Amino acid sequence: MSAVLEMTGVTRTYPGTPPIEALRGVDLRVASGELVSVVGPSGSGKSTLLHIMGTLDRPTSGRVQVGGFDIGTMSDRQLSALRAQRIGFVFQQFHLLDAETALDNVADGLLYTGRAAAERREMATATLERVGLAARLGQHASKLSGGERQRVALARAIVGRPDLVLADEPTGNLDSKSSESIVELLEELNADG
Ligand code: ADP
Ligand code: MG
């Protein structure tokens, strides 16, 4: 299997007195189609790791490749393009636009792909149907439950068919029943490719 993500000897030290070594030599390879959980207590470096995987931050040392591209050799602008085309993000706080509908929130995920508005809406509709929100397309994000919001955020992350989807504590703001259904959904979407 080809690797969607490959990290070799990755460290990340935050400056300070003393400096904080958030990552100390991470070697990790994630193959296409894999589903990986990173587990650890608060402060153990999970978000730092995800930010580096997602090219939102650069390592202090070591090598990171996403989709075969060595991010150390790329400009910030090239990394923005890489993120827009190949990586989907899901966050604990959802990060939806509350005043927009579920449909627009998801269609916005395709803004940088150059697709026409009608096609963006069509793809967003199909993806919202896939995550079980066919009946909520026109609902404003502010009117949705936490579990529904995270489904919208997941739909936004996958609507452009990225190579890599990164989720940072995606169930951290949900009750146990919604958490379970979001994890199940992640597993189903992964199994679907
Ligand atoms: P987790 O997501 O597992 O809770 P983090 O990656 O957020 O862990 O944090 C790992 C360590 O790095 C913690 O000690 C945290 O305080 C520190 N840290 C995280 N971000 C920064 C930052 N921007 N500046 C300085 N220290 C940071
Ligand atoms: Mg964190």
Short mmCIF file of C-alpha atoms and ligand atoms in Angstrom, two decimals:
data_model
loop_
_atom_site.label_atom_id
_atom_site.label_comp_id
_atom_site.label_asym_id
_atom_site.label_seq_id
_atom_site.Cartn_x
_atom_site.Cartn_y
_atom_site.Cartn_z
CA MET A 1 0.00 0.00 0.00
CA SER A 2 1.27 3.48 -0.74
CA ALA A 3 1.75 5.75 2.26
CA VAL A 4 -0.51 8.79 2.58
CA LEU A 5 1.60 9.93 5.49
CA GLU A 6 5.16 9.20 6.48
CA MET A 7 6.98 10.76 9.44
CA THR A 8 10.61 10.03 10.24
CA GLY A 9 12.36 11.22 13.40
CA VAL A 10 9.89 14.06 13.89
CA THR A 11 10.48 16.36 16.85
CA ARG A 12 8.67 19.53 17.87
CA THR A 13 10.09 21.71 20.62
CA TYR A 14 8.23 24.84 21.72
CA PRO A 15 10.53 27.65 22.82
CA GLY A 16 10.45 28.63 26.51
CA THR A 17 12.47 28.26 29.70
CA PRO A 18 12.74 25.39 29.77
CA PRO A 19 11.73 24.52 26.17
CA ILE A 20 8.88 22.02 25.86
CA GLU A 21 9.66 18.89 23.88
CA ALA A 22 6.14 18.07 22.71
CA LEU A 23 7.35 15.42 20.22
CA ARG A 24 10.56 13.46 20.57
CA GLY A 25 11.36 11.39 17.52
CA VAL A 26 8.11 10.17 15.99
CA ASP A 27 8.31 7.54 13.25
CA LEU A 28 4.94 6.77 11.74
CA ARG A 29 3.69 5.49 8.43
CA VAL A 30 0.00 5.52 7.54
CA ALA A 31 -1.00 3.55 4.46
CA SER A 32 -3.84 4.47 2.15
CA GLY A 33 -7.10 3.15 3.61
CA GLU A 34 -5.82 2.86 7.17
CA LEU A 35 -7.70 4.16 10.21
CA VAL A 36 -5.37 5.16 13.05
CA SER A 37 -6.12 6.42 16.56
CA VAL A 38 -3.57 8.37 18.56
CA VAL A 39 -4.31 8.02 22.25
CA GLY A 40 -2.71 9.76 25.21
CA PRO A 41 -3.39 12.01 28.19
CA SER A 42 -3.89 15.76 27.89
CA GLY A 43 -0.59 17.49 27.11
CA SER A 44 1.03 14.39 25.58
CA GLY A 45 1.41 15.99 22.15
CA LYS A 46 -1.60 14.68 20.18
CA SER A 47 -2.65 18.07 18.79
CA THR A 48 0.95 18.97 18.04
CA LEU A 49 1.27 15.73 16.08
CA LEU A 50 -1.96 16.35 14.18
CA HIS A 51 -0.98 19.90 13.31
CA ILE A 52 2.28 18.64 11.83
CA MET A 53 0.52 15.81 9.97
CA GLY A 54 -1.89 18.38 8.59
CA THR A 55 0.94 20.72 7.52
CA LEU A 56 -0.43 23.47 9.78
CA ASP A 57 2.89 23.45 11.63
CA ARG A 58 6.40 22.37 10.70
CA PRO A 59 8.56 19.99 12.75
CA THR A 60 11.64 21.26 14.59
CA SER A 61 13.51 18.36 13.00
CA GLY A 62 12.71 15.23 11.05
CA ARG A 63 10.88 14.55 7.82
CA VAL A 64 7.18 14.62 6.96
CA GLN A 65 5.70 13.40 3.70
CA VAL A 66 2.03 13.80 2.79
CA GLY A 67 0.81 12.04 -0.35
CA GLY A 68 4.43 11.55 -1.35
CA PHE A 69 5.30 15.26 -1.04
CA ASP A 70 8.12 16.23 1.32
CA ILE A 71 6.62 19.17 3.18
CA GLY A 72 10.05 20.43 4.28
CA THR A 73 10.78 21.47 0.70
CA MET A 74 7.46 23.29 0.15
CA SER A 75 6.54 26.95 0.60
CA ASP A 76 3.63 28.03 2.82
CA ARG A 77 1.65 28.71 -0.32
CA GLN A 78 2.28 25.25 -1.71
CA LEU A 79 1.29 23.79 1.65
CA SER A 80 -2.02 25.69 1.59
CA ALA A 81 -2.75 24.15 -1.80
CA LEU A 82 -1.76 20.70 -0.54
CA ARG A 83 -4.10 21.09 2.44
CA ALA A 84 -6.99 22.31 0.31
CA GLN A 85 -6.69 19.42 -2.12
CA ARG A 86 -5.60 16.48 0.01
CA ILE A 87 -6.45 16.94 3.68
CA GLY A 88 -9.75 17.19 5.55
CA PHE A 89 -9.88 18.45 9.15
CA VAL A 90 -12.38 17.79 11.94
CA PHE A 91 -12.07 19.58 15.28
CA GLN A 92 -13.51 19.15 18.74
CA GLN A 93 -15.23 22.57 18.47
CA PHE A 94 -16.77 21.75 15.03
CA HIS A 95 -15.73 25.16 13.56
CA LEU A 96 -18.89 25.56 11.48
CA LEU A 97 -20.30 28.89 10.38
CA ASP A 98 -23.36 29.14 12.64
CA ALA A 99 -25.32 31.52 10.43
CA GLU A 100 -24.97 29.26 7.39
CA THR A 101 -26.99 26.18 6.54
CA ALA A 102 -25.58 22.68 6.81
CA LEU A 103 -25.50 22.58 3.01
CA ASP A 104 -23.51 25.81 2.67
CA ASN A 105 -21.08 24.79 5.39
CA VAL A 106 -20.28 21.61 3.47
CA ALA A 107 -20.29 23.25 0.02
CA ASP A 108 -17.78 25.81 1.38
CA GLY A 109 -15.36 22.91 1.83
CA LEU A 110 -15.06 22.89 -1.97
CA LEU A 111 -14.49 26.64 -2.47
CA TYR A 112 -10.83 26.21 -3.36
CA THR A 113 -11.34 23.39 -5.83
CA GLY A 114 -12.56 25.56 -8.70
CA ARG A 115 -15.87 23.73 -9.01
CA ALA A 116 -19.03 25.60 -10.03
CA ALA A 117 -21.57 26.46 -7.31
CA ALA A 118 -24.17 23.99 -8.60
CA GLU A 119 -21.68 21.14 -8.52
CA ARG A 120 -20.51 22.15 -5.03
CA ARG A 121 -24.09 22.02 -3.80
CA GLU A 122 -24.72 18.68 -5.48
CA MET A 123 -21.65 17.10 -3.89
CA ALA A 124 -22.47 18.66 -0.51
CA THR A 125 -26.02 17.28 -0.67
CA ALA A 126 -24.81 13.76 -1.47
CA THR A 127 -22.25 13.89 1.34
CA LEU A 128 -24.76 15.17 3.91
CA GLU A 129 -27.07 12.33 2.87
CA ARG A 130 -24.19 9.92 3.41
CA VAL A 131 -23.66 11.14 7.00
CA GLY A 132 -27.38 10.80 7.76
CA LEU A 133 -28.43 14.45 7.50
CA ALA A 134 -30.67 14.37 4.42
CA ALA A 135 -33.44 15.99 6.45
CA ARG A 136 -31.24 18.84 7.75
CA LEU A 137 -29.73 20.33 4.57
CA GLY A 138 -31.34 23.76 4.95
CA GLN A 139 -31.01 24.01 8.73
CA HIS A 140 -28.68 26.64 10.12
CA ALA A 141 -25.70 25.15 11.91
CA SER A 142 -26.67 26.99 15.10
CA LYS A 143 -29.94 25.00 15.21
CA LEU A 144 -28.29 21.60 15.05
CA SER A 145 -27.40 19.34 17.98
CA GLY A 146 -23.74 18.70 18.82
CA GLY A 147 -23.80 15.27 17.17
CA GLU A 148 -25.42 16.73 14.04
CA ARG A 149 -22.85 19.53 13.91
CA GLN A 150 -20.03 17.05 14.02
CA ARG A 151 -21.67 15.13 11.17
CA VAL A 152 -21.77 18.35 9.14
CA ALA A 153 -18.09 18.94 9.99
CA LEU A 154 -17.27 15.39 8.90
CA ALA A 155 -19.18 15.90 5.65
CA ARG A 156 -17.23 19.12 5.06
CA ALA A 157 -13.96 17.28 5.69
CA ILE A 158 -14.67 14.48 3.20
CA VAL A 159 -16.72 16.22 0.48
CA GLY A 160 -13.60 16.87 -1.60
CA ARG A 161 -12.45 13.24 -1.27
CA PRO A 162 -9.14 14.06 0.47
CA ASP A 163 -6.33 11.49 0.81
CA LEU A 164 -6.13 12.12 4.52
CA VAL A 165 -8.76 13.06 7.13
CA LEU A 166 -7.47 14.27 10.50
CA ALA A 167 -9.77 14.54 13.50
CA ASP A 168 -8.58 16.10 16.78
CA GLU A 169 -10.72 14.77 19.65
CA PRO A 170 -13.81 14.75 17.39
CA THR A 171 -15.99 13.37 20.18
CA GLY A 172 -14.59 15.61 22.92
CA ASN A 173 -17.65 17.86 22.97
CA LEU A 174 -20.32 15.18 22.62
CA ASP A 175 -22.36 13.02 24.95
CA SER A 176 -21.51 9.31 24.99
CA LYS A 177 -24.28 8.27 22.59
CA SER A 178 -23.37 10.89 19.97
CA SER A 179 -19.69 10.06 20.46
CA GLU A 180 -20.35 6.43 19.70
CA SER A 181 -22.28 7.23 16.55
CA ILE A 182 -19.55 9.61 15.31
CA VAL A 183 -16.89 6.91 15.83
CA GLU A 184 -19.11 4.40 14.00
CA LEU A 185 -19.55 6.87 11.17
CA LEU A 186 -15.78 7.44 10.93
CA GLU A 187 -15.29 3.67 10.71
CA GLU A 188 -17.97 3.31 8.03
CA LEU A 189 -16.59 6.16 5.95
CA ASN A 190 -13.11 4.67 6.21
CA ALA A 191 -14.42 1.25 5.13
CA ASP A 192 -16.13 2.97 2.15
CA GLY A 193 -12.77 4.37 1.08
P1 ADP B 1 -2.55 17.20 23.61
O1 ADP B 1 -3.24 17.58 22.34
O2 ADP B 1 -2.18 15.74 23.69
O3 ADP B 1 -3.29 17.64 24.83
P2 ADP B 1 -0.61 19.26 22.87
O4 ADP B 1 0.01 18.86 21.60
O5 ADP B 1 -1.65 20.31 22.81
O6 ADP B 1 -1.13 17.96 23.65
O7 ADP B 1 0.54 19.80 23.85
C1 ADP B 1 1.75 19.09 24.08
C2 ADP B 1 2.68 19.94 24.96
O8 ADP B 1 3.11 21.08 24.21
C3 ADP B 1 1.99 20.49 26.20
O9 ADP B 1 2.96 20.52 27.23
C4 ADP B 1 1.59 21.89 25.80
O10 ADP B 1 1.53 22.74 26.91
C5 ADP B 1 2.71 22.29 24.86
N1 ADP B 1 2.27 23.23 23.80
C6 ADP B 1 1.29 23.00 22.87
N2 ADP B 1 1.17 24.04 22.03
C7 ADP B 1 2.09 24.96 22.43
C8 ADP B 1 2.47 26.27 21.96
N3 ADP B 1 1.88 26.81 20.89
N4 ADP B 1 3.46 26.91 22.62
C9 ADP B 1 4.08 26.34 23.68
N5 ADP B 1 3.76 25.13 24.18
C10 ADP B 1 2.79 24.44 23.56
MG MG B 2 -5.11 18.34 21.97
#
